[in-house]
PDB file of C-alpha atoms in Angstrom:
ATOM      1  CA  UNK A   1      37.588  -6.359 -25.384  1.00 96.00           C
ATOM      2  CA  UNK A   2      34.885  -7.781 -23.143  1.00 98.00           C
ATOM      3  CA  UNK A   3      31.370  -6.354 -23.584  1.00 98.00           C
ATOM      4  CA  UNK A   4      28.228  -6.769 -21.471  1.00 98.00           C
ATOM      5  CA  UNK A   5      25.058  -6.299 -23.524  1.00 97.00           C
ATOM      6  CA  UNK A   6      22.226  -5.470 -21.100  1.00 98.00           C
ATOM      7  CA  UNK A   7      18.834  -5.974 -22.747  1.00 96.00           C
ATOM      8  CA  UNK A   8      15.751  -4.564 -21.042  1.00 96.00           C
ATOM      9  CA  UNK A   9      12.216  -3.373 -21.584  1.00 93.00           C
ATOM     10  CA  UNK A  10       9.152  -5.158 -22.939  1.00 93.00           C
ATOM     11  CA  UNK A  11      10.039  -8.135 -25.125  1.00 94.00           C
ATOM     12  CA  UNK A  12       7.471  -7.254 -27.806  1.00 88.00           C
ATOM     13  CA  UNK A  13       8.438  -9.086 -31.037  1.00 88.00           C
ATOM     14  CA  UNK A  14      11.742 -10.419 -29.701  1.00 89.00           C
ATOM     15  CA  UNK A  15      10.684 -14.069 -30.038  1.00 90.00           C
ATOM     16  CA  UNK A  16       9.812 -13.526 -33.711  1.00 87.00           C
ATOM     17  CA  UNK A  17      13.018 -11.871 -34.935  1.00 85.00           C
ATOM     18  CA  UNK A  18      15.651 -12.087 -32.140  1.00 86.00           C
ATOM     19  CA  UNK A  19      16.850  -8.539 -32.860  1.00 86.00           C
ATOM     20  CA  UNK A  20      19.960  -8.526 -30.612  1.00 90.00           C
ATOM     21  CA  UNK A  21      21.380 -11.494 -32.567  1.00 90.00           C
ATOM     22  CA  UNK A  22      22.739  -9.162 -35.264  1.00 88.00           C
ATOM     23  CA  UNK A  23      24.782  -6.976 -32.915  1.00 90.00           C
ATOM     24  CA  UNK A  24      26.066  -9.955 -30.903  1.00 94.00           C
ATOM     25  CA  UNK A  25      27.085 -11.780 -34.106  1.00 92.00           C
ATOM     26  CA  UNK A  26      28.778  -8.675 -35.484  1.00 90.00           C
ATOM     27  CA  UNK A  27      30.724  -7.923 -32.298  1.00 94.00           C
ATOM     28  CA  UNK A  28      31.870 -11.524 -31.959  1.00 96.00           C
ATOM     29  CA  UNK A  29      32.975 -11.556 -35.609  1.00 94.00           C
ATOM     30  CA  UNK A  30      35.242  -8.615 -34.744  1.00 95.00           C
ATOM     31  CA  UNK A  31      36.868 -10.612 -31.939  1.00 97.00           C
ATOM     32  CA  UNK A  32      34.987  -9.149 -28.981  1.00 98.00           C
ATOM     33  CA  UNK A  33      33.757 -11.310 -26.123  1.00 98.00           C
ATOM     34  CA  UNK A  34      30.071 -10.559 -25.528  1.00 98.00           C
ATOM     35  CA  UNK A  35      27.985 -11.612 -22.530  1.00 98.00           C
ATOM     36  CA  UNK A  36      24.251 -10.956 -22.622  1.00 97.00           C
ATOM     37  CA  UNK A  37      22.119  -9.998 -19.626  1.00 98.00           C
ATOM     38  CA  UNK A  38      18.348  -9.597 -19.848  1.00 97.00           C
ATOM     39  CA  UNK A  39      15.581  -8.024 -17.826  1.00 98.00           C
ATOM     40  CA  UNK A  40      11.871  -7.912 -18.572  1.00 97.00           C
ATOM     41  CA  UNK A  41       8.509  -7.916 -16.850  1.00 97.00           C
ATOM     42  CA  UNK A  42       6.105 -10.746 -15.961  1.00 97.00           C
ATOM     43  CA  UNK A  43       3.361  -9.234 -18.138  1.00 95.00           C
ATOM     44  CA  UNK A  44       5.588  -9.675 -21.218  1.00 96.00           C
ATOM     45  CA  UNK A  45       6.210 -12.814 -23.230  1.00 95.00           C
ATOM     46  CA  UNK A  46       9.209 -14.681 -21.819  1.00 96.00           C
ATOM     47  CA  UNK A  47      12.220 -14.432 -24.134  1.00 95.00           C
ATOM     48  CA  UNK A  48      13.032 -17.722 -25.825  1.00 92.00           C
ATOM     49  CA  UNK A  49      16.572 -18.986 -26.224  1.00 89.00           C
ATOM     50  CA  UNK A  50      18.479 -17.451 -29.125  1.00 91.00           C
ATOM     51  CA  UNK A  51      20.618 -19.643 -31.377  1.00 93.00           C
ATOM     52  CA  UNK A  52      23.385 -17.009 -31.117  1.00 94.00           C
ATOM     53  CA  UNK A  53      23.757 -16.509 -27.349  1.00 94.00           C
ATOM     54  CA  UNK A  54      22.772 -17.764 -23.923  1.00 95.00           C
ATOM     55  CA  UNK A  55      21.870 -15.278 -21.243  1.00 96.00           C
ATOM     56  CA  UNK A  56      24.538 -14.853 -18.613  1.00 97.00           C
ATOM     57  CA  UNK A  57      21.590 -13.812 -16.431  1.00 97.00           C
ATOM     58  CA  UNK A  58      17.895 -13.257 -17.146  1.00 97.00           C
ATOM     59  CA  UNK A  59      15.657 -11.557 -14.583  1.00 98.00           C
ATOM     60  CA  UNK A  60      11.880 -11.267 -14.850  1.00 98.00           C
ATOM     61  CA  UNK A  61      10.100  -9.027 -12.338  1.00 98.00           C
ATOM     62  CA  UNK A  62       6.522  -8.102 -11.539  1.00 98.00           C
ATOM     63  CA  UNK A  63       6.403  -4.467 -12.628  1.00 97.00           C
ATOM     64  CA  UNK A  64       3.273  -3.635 -10.643  1.00 95.00           C
ATOM     65  CA  UNK A  65       4.711  -4.933  -7.358  1.00 96.00           C
ATOM     66  CA  UNK A  66       8.163  -3.414  -7.840  1.00 96.00           C
ATOM     67  CA  UNK A  67       6.937   0.056  -8.786  1.00 96.00           C
ATOM     68  CA  UNK A  68       4.049   0.008  -6.269  1.00 96.00           C
ATOM     69  CA  UNK A  69       6.531  -0.781  -3.470  1.00 97.00           C
ATOM     70  CA  UNK A  70       8.783   2.068  -4.616  1.00 95.00           C
ATOM     71  CA  UNK A  71       5.871   4.539  -4.859  1.00 95.00           C
ATOM     72  CA  UNK A  72       4.530   3.540  -1.427  1.00 94.00           C
ATOM     73  CA  UNK A  73       7.720   4.783   0.239  1.00 96.00           C
ATOM     74  CA  UNK A  74       6.623   8.363  -0.526  1.00 94.00           C
ATOM     75  CA  UNK A  75       3.459   8.477  -2.710  1.00 92.00           C
ATOM     76  CA  UNK A  76       3.120  12.267  -2.660  1.00 88.00           C
ATOM     77  CA  UNK A  77       6.574  12.608  -4.225  1.00 90.00           C
ATOM     78  CA  UNK A  78       6.826   9.416  -6.332  1.00 92.00           C
ATOM     79  CA  UNK A  79       3.347   8.943  -7.799  1.00 93.00           C
ATOM     80  CA  UNK A  80       3.061  10.369 -11.308  1.00 89.00           C
ATOM     81  CA  UNK A  81       0.754  13.367 -11.164  1.00 82.00           C
ATOM     82  CA  UNK A  82       0.631  13.083  -7.364  1.00 74.00           C
ATOM     83  CA  UNK A  83      -3.068  12.142  -7.576  1.00 74.00           C
ATOM     84  CA  UNK A  84      -3.649  10.323  -4.293  1.00 78.00           C
ATOM     85  CA  UNK A  85      -7.453  10.438  -4.846  1.00 86.00           C
ATOM     86  CA  UNK A  86      -7.139   8.045  -7.806  1.00 90.00           C
ATOM     87  CA  UNK A  87      -4.121   6.078  -6.669  1.00 91.00           C
ATOM     88  CA  UNK A  88      -4.588   3.102  -9.036  1.00 92.00           C
ATOM     89  CA  UNK A  89      -4.889   5.269 -12.163  1.00 92.00           C
ATOM     90  CA  UNK A  90      -1.883   7.329 -11.105  1.00 93.00           C
ATOM     91  CA  UNK A  91       0.069   4.159 -10.333  1.00 93.00           C
ATOM     92  CA  UNK A  92      -0.690   2.826 -13.817  1.00 93.00           C
ATOM     93  CA  UNK A  93       0.528   6.113 -15.302  1.00 93.00           C
ATOM     94  CA  UNK A  94       3.666   5.914 -13.144  1.00 94.00           C
ATOM     95  CA  UNK A  95       4.371   2.384 -14.425  1.00 94.00           C
ATOM     96  CA  UNK A  96       3.898   3.543 -18.033  1.00 92.00           C
ATOM     97  CA  UNK A  97       6.216   6.499 -17.572  1.00 92.00           C
ATOM     98  CA  UNK A  98       9.079   4.918 -15.637  1.00 94.00           C
ATOM     99  CA  UNK A  99       8.880   1.162 -16.322  1.00 93.00           C
ATOM    100  CA  UNK A 100      11.418   1.263 -19.155  1.00 91.00           C
ATOM    101  CA  UNK A 101      13.847   3.307 -17.081  1.00 94.00           C
ATOM    102  CA  UNK A 102      13.532   1.038 -14.056  1.00 96.00           C
ATOM    103  CA  UNK A 103      14.138  -2.047 -16.215  1.00 95.00           C
ATOM    104  CA  UNK A 104      17.129  -0.365 -17.834  1.00 96.00           C
ATOM    105  CA  UNK A 105      18.678   0.412 -14.463  1.00 96.00           C
ATOM    106  CA  UNK A 106      18.071  -3.151 -13.261  1.00 97.00           C
ATOM    107  CA  UNK A 107      19.750  -4.587 -16.373  1.00 97.00           C
ATOM    108  CA  UNK A 108      22.743  -2.273 -16.001  1.00 97.00           C
ATOM    109  CA  UNK A 109      23.223  -3.476 -12.423  1.00 97.00           C
ATOM    110  CA  UNK A 110      23.426  -7.147 -13.481  1.00 98.00           C
ATOM    111  CA  UNK A 111      26.986  -7.436 -14.797  1.00 98.00           C
ATOM    112  CA  UNK A 112      29.926  -7.001 -12.443  1.00 95.00           C
ATOM    113  CA  UNK A 113      31.284  -3.777 -13.926  1.00 84.00           C
ATOM    114  CA  UNK A 114      34.906  -4.504 -13.049  1.00 93.00           C
ATOM    115  CA  UNK A 115      34.715  -7.524 -15.403  1.00 95.00           C
ATOM    116  CA  UNK A 116      33.846  -5.601 -18.594  1.00 98.00           C
ATOM    117  CA  UNK A 117      35.511  -2.979 -20.749  1.00 97.00           C
ATOM    118  CA  UNK A 118      32.148  -1.768 -22.033  1.00 97.00           C
ATOM    119  CA  UNK A 119      28.570  -2.096 -20.745  1.00 97.00           C
ATOM    120  CA  UNK A 120      25.779  -1.325 -23.245  1.00 96.00           C
ATOM    121  CA  UNK A 121      22.062  -1.022 -22.606  1.00 95.00           C
ATOM    122  CA  UNK A 122      19.925  -2.454 -25.426  1.00 93.00           C
ATOM    123  CA  UNK A 123      16.198  -2.915 -26.001  1.00 92.00           C
ATOM    124  CA  UNK A 124      14.556  -6.221 -26.905  1.00 90.00           C
ATOM    125  CA  UNK A 125      13.041  -4.755 -30.057  1.00 85.00           C
ATOM    126  CA  UNK A 126      16.207  -3.189 -31.494  1.00 83.00           C
ATOM    127  CA  UNK A 127      18.089  -4.707 -34.389  1.00 79.00           C
ATOM    128  CA  UNK A 128      21.102  -3.507 -36.357  1.00 77.00           C
ATOM    129  CA  UNK A 129      20.308  -3.885 -40.042  1.00 70.00           C
ATOM    130  CA  UNK A 130      22.553  -5.959 -42.298  1.00 68.00           C
ATOM    131  CA  UNK A 131      22.929  -2.835 -44.497  1.00 70.00           C
ATOM    132  CA  UNK A 132      24.500  -0.915 -41.619  1.00 67.00           C
ATOM    133  CA  UNK A 133      26.834  -3.756 -40.656  1.00 66.00           C
ATOM    134  CA  UNK A 134      27.987  -4.258 -44.257  1.00 69.00           C
ATOM    135  CA  UNK A 135      29.018  -0.608 -44.469  1.00 67.00           C
TER     136      UNK A 135
END
């Protein structure tokens, strides 16, 4: 089975504990082929190279620009709270509310879906515990 692991969100402590390493190691030990795709934002720490996997693709976007451009298509409908009088504050709230979802959708669009049997969205700060894997 061929699996695409699509990691997205804010990297947070990723560079300290490389959380996705456990799931990639486990899946590969079971004979699965795993490719890893990553998406994060410019305001986050860039993910360092893991000793377990190389990214098939890693994309880093400017969240403010991407979401601002999307909101500006129809601010009265897309701006969180629809507060056009305080556009910047409402834009910040919009980024906070939808940033994770936008990043998730971007990561899920990275792998060619006809290449994989399974596509999984994962967060940078998730880790499967050894206890769970051993059971």
